[in-house]
Amino acid sequence: QVQLVESGGGLVQAGGSLRLSCAASAASGSIMSITTMAWYRQAPGKQRELVATTRVGGNTNYPDFVKGRFTISRDNAKNTVILQMNSLKPEDTAVYYCYVRSWGNDYWGQGTQVTVSS
């Protein structure tokens, strides 16, 4: 069992930056084996969508709508994943969710609100 705690959401003006952080921890007595770490987002009335992915080898992937603006990074020693978001747009407004895959199981954070004002 993996627990995810997110932080860093908030309100920012268009063009600004935010940094999201997600820390993964194992439930008592269990050991994590994290492969994929990612961030998703869900805006009101829309489906959840992938924002950025990083795999155990360090490969990263981004959809076109965030490429060049968002950067995902991970610290394997600390089991954390960071999403640096620059040049934010009002359409980036959503609840952002941390995702981790460990031992073939999917785990989600509770979500953190990001609001970008125009």
Coordinates of C-alpha atoms in Angstrom, one line a residue:
Q1 CA 0.0 0.0 0.0
V2 CA 1.3 3.4 -1.0
Q3 CA 0.2 6.8 0.4
L4 CA 0.6 9.9 -1.6
V5 CA 0.6 13.4 -0.2
E6 CA 0.5 16.4 -2.6
S7 CA 1.2 20.0 -2.0
G8 CA 1.8 23.2 -3.9
G9 CA -1.5 24.0 -5.6
G10 CA -3.0 27.5 -5.4
L11 CA -4.1 30.6 -7.3
V12 CA -1.8 32.2 -9.8
Q13 CA -2.2 34.8 -12.6
A14 CA -1.8 33.8 -16.2
G15 CA 1.9 33.6 -17.1
G16 CA 2.9 32.7 -13.6
S17 CA 4.4 29.5 -12.1
L18 CA 3.6 26.9 -9.6
R19 CA 5.4 23.9 -8.3
L20 CA 3.5 20.8 -7.2
S21 CA 5.1 18.2 -5.0
C22 CA 4.0 14.6 -4.2
A23 CA 5.6 12.4 -1.6
A24 CA 5.0 8.7 -1.6
S25 CA 5.3 6.6 1.5
A26 CA 4.7 2.9 2.2
A27 CA 2.1 1.7 4.7
S28 CA 3.6 0.1 7.8
G29 CA 5.3 -3.2 7.0
S30 CA 5.2 -2.8 3.2
I31 CA 7.9 -2.0 0.7
M32 CA 7.4 0.2 -2.4
S33 CA 8.7 -0.7 -5.8
I34 CA 7.8 2.5 -7.8
T35 CA 8.1 2.4 -11.5
T36 CA 6.0 5.1 -13.1
M37 CA 5.3 8.5 -11.4
A38 CA 3.0 11.0 -13.1
W39 CA 0.7 13.9 -12.8
Y40 CA -2.9 14.0 -14.2
R41 CA -5.4 16.8 -14.0
Q42 CA -9.2 17.0 -14.2
A43 CA -11.1 20.2 -15.0
P44 CA -14.8 20.6 -14.2
G45 CA -16.9 18.7 -16.6
K46 CA -13.9 17.1 -18.3
Q47 CA -12.2 13.7 -18.2
R48 CA -9.0 13.2 -16.2
E49 CA -6.0 13.7 -18.5
L50 CA -2.3 13.0 -18.4
V51 CA 0.0 16.0 -17.8
A52 CA 3.4 14.4 -17.4
T53 CA 5.0 11.0 -16.8
T54 CA 8.4 9.9 -15.6
R55 CA 9.5 6.3 -15.6
V56 CA 12.1 4.5 -13.5
G57 CA 14.8 5.0 -16.1
G58 CA 14.2 8.8 -16.1
N59 CA 12.3 9.0 -19.3
T60 CA 9.7 11.7 -19.4
N61 CA 6.7 12.3 -21.6
Y62 CA 4.4 15.3 -22.0
P63 CA 1.3 15.9 -24.1
D64 CA 1.6 18.7 -26.6
F65 CA -0.5 21.1 -24.5
V66 CA 2.1 21.3 -21.7
K67 CA 5.3 20.6 -23.6
G68 CA 7.8 23.3 -23.1
R69 CA 5.9 24.8 -20.1
F70 CA 5.8 21.9 -17.6
T71 CA 8.7 19.8 -16.3
I72 CA 8.4 16.6 -14.2
S73 CA 11.2 15.4 -12.1
R74 CA 11.6 12.7 -9.5
D75 CA 13.8 11.9 -6.5
N76 CA 14.0 8.2 -6.2
A77 CA 15.8 8.3 -2.8
K78 CA 13.0 10.4 -1.4
N79 CA 10.1 8.9 -3.4
T80 CA 9.0 12.3 -4.5
V81 CA 7.8 13.6 -7.8
I82 CA 7.7 17.3 -8.7
L83 CA 5.8 19.1 -11.4
Q84 CA 7.2 22.6 -12.2
M85 CA 4.6 24.5 -14.1
N86 CA 5.6 27.7 -16.0
S87 CA 3.7 30.1 -18.3
L88 CA 0.5 29.0 -16.8
K89 CA -2.7 29.6 -18.8
P90 CA -6.3 29.8 -17.6
E91 CA -7.0 26.6 -19.3
D92 CA -4.6 24.9 -17.0
T93 CA -7.1 25.4 -14.2
A94 CA -7.9 21.9 -12.7
V95 CA -7.4 19.6 -9.9
Y96 CA -4.0 18.0 -10.3
Y97 CA -3.5 14.4 -9.1
C98 CA -0.3 12.6 -8.4
Y99 CA -0.1 9.0 -9.7
V100 CA 2.3 6.3 -8.8
R101 CA 2.6 2.7 -9.9
S102 CA 4.1 0.3 -7.4
W103 CA 4.3 -3.5 -7.7
G104 CA 1.9 -3.2 -10.6
N105 CA -0.7 -1.4 -8.6
D106 CA -2.0 2.2 -9.3
Y107 CA -2.2 4.8 -6.5
W108 CA -3.6 8.3 -6.6
G109 CA -3.1 11.3 -4.5
Q110 CA -6.1 13.3 -3.1
G111 CA -5.7 16.1 -5.6
T112 CA -4.6 19.7 -5.3
Q113 CA -6.4 22.6 -6.9
V114 CA -4.6 24.8 -9.4
T115 CA -6.4 28.0 -10.5
V116 CA -5.0 30.3 -13.1
S117 CA -6.7 33.7 -13.4
S118 CA -6.7 35.7 -16.6

